[in-house]
PDB file of C-alpha atoms in Angstrom:
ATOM      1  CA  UNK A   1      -2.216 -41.772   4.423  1.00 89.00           C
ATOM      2  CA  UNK A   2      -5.530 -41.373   5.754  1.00 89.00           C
ATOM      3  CA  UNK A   3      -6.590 -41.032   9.811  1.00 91.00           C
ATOM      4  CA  UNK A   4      -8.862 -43.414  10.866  1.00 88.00           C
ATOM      5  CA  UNK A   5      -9.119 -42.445  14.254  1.00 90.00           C
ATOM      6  CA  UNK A   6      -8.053 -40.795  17.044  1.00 93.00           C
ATOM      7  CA  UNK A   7      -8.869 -41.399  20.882  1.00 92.00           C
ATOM      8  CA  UNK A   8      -9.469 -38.753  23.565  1.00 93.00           C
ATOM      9  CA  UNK A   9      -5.687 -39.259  24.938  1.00 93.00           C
ATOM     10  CA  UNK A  10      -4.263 -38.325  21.228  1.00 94.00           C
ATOM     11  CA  UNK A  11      -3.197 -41.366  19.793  1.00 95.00           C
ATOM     12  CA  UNK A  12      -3.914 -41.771  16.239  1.00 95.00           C
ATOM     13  CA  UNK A  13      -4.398 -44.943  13.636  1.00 92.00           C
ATOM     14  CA  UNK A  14      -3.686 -44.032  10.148  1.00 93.00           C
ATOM     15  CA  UNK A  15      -3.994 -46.071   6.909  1.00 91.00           C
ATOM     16  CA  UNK A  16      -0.728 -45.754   5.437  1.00 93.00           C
ATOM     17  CA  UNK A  17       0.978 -47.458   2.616  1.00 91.00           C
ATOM     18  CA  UNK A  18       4.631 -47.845   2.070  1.00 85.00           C
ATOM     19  CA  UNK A  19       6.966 -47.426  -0.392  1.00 90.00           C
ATOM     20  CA  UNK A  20       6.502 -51.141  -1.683  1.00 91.00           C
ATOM     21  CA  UNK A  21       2.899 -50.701  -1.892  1.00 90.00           C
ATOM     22  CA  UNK A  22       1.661 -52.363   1.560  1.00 90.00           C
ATOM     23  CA  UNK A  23      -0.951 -51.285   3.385  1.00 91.00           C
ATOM     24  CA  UNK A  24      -0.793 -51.400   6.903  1.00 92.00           C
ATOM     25  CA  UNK A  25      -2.170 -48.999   9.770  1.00 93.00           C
ATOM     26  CA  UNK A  26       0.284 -47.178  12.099  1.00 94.00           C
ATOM     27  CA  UNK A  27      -0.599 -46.566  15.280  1.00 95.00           C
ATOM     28  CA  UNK A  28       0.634 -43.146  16.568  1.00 96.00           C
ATOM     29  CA  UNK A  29       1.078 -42.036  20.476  1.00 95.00           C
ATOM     30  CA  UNK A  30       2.826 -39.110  21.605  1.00 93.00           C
ATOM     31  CA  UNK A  31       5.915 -41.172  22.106  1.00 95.00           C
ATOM     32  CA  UNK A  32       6.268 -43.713  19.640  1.00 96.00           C
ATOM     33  CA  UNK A  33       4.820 -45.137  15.701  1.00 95.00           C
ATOM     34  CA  UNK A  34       4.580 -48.544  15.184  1.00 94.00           C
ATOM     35  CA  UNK A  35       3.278 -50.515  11.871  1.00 93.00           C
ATOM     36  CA  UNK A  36       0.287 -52.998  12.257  1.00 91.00           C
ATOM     37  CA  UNK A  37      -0.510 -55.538   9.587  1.00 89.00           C
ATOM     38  CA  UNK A  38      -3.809 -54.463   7.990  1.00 88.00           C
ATOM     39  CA  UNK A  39      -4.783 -58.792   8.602  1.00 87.00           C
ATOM     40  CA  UNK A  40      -3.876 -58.238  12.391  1.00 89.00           C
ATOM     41  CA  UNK A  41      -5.622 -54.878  12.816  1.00 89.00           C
ATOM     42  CA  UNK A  42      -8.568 -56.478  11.180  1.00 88.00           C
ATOM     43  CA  UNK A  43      -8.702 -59.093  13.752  1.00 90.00           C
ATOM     44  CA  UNK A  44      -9.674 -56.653  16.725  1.00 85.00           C
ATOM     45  CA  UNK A  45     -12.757 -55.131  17.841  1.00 87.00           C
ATOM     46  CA  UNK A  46     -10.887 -52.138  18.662  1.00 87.00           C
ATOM     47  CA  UNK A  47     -12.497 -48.605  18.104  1.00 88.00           C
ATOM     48  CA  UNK A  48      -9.737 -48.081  15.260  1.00 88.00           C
ATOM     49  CA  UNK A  49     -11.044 -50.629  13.210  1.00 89.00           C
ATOM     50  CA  UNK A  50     -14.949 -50.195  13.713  1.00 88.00           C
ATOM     51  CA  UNK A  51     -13.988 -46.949  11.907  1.00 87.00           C
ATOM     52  CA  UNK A  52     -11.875 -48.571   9.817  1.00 86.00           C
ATOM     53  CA  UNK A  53     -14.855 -50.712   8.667  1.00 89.00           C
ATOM     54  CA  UNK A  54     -17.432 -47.344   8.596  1.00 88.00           C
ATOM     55  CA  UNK A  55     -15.580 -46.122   6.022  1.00 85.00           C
ATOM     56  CA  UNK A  56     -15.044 -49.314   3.965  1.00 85.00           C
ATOM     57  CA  UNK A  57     -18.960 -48.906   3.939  1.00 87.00           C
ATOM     58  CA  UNK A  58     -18.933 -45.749   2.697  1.00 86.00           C
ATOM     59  CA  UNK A  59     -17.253 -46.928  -0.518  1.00 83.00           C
ATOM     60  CA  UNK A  60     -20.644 -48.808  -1.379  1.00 81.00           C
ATOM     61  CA  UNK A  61     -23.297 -47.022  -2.960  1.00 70.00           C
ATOM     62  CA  UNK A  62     -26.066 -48.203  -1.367  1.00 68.00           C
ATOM     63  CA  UNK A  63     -28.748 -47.465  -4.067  1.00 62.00           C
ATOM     64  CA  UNK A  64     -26.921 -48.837  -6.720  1.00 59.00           C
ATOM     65  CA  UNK A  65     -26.905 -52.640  -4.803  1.00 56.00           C
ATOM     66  CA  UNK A  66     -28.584 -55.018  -7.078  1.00 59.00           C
ATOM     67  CA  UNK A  67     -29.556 -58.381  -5.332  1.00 61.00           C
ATOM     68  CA  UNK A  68     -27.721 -60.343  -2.689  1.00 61.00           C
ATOM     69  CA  UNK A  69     -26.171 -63.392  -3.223  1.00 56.00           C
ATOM     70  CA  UNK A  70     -24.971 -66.589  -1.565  1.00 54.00           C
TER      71      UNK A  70
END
């Protein structure tokens, strides 16, 4: 499990897998969890995800990028 982000009210997204390997993000509030298809969470512009996709980035070295393709 891994936090992706968390707003000023408290609520948190969190990569999470589950016990049959999917990976999904759960969205936490102080009242409630619920499971979000990774495809679905992809889909928004949210706050979540723009972090979501920061860290993606991080996973690239960027001096070790040879030349781009089409």
């Amino acid at each position: 499990m891994r936090l992706l982000h968390r707003s000023q009210d408290g609520d948190q997204w969190l990569l999470v897998k589950d016990r049959s390997g999917q990976v999904c993000v759960e969205h936490r509030t102080a009242d409630a969890r619920h499971r979000v298809e990774l495809g679905a969470f992809l889909n928004d512009e949210s706050p979540p995800r723009r972090e979501f996709m920061r860290l993606l980035g991080t996973l690239v070295d960027d001096g070790l990028a040879g030349p781009e393709t089409t």
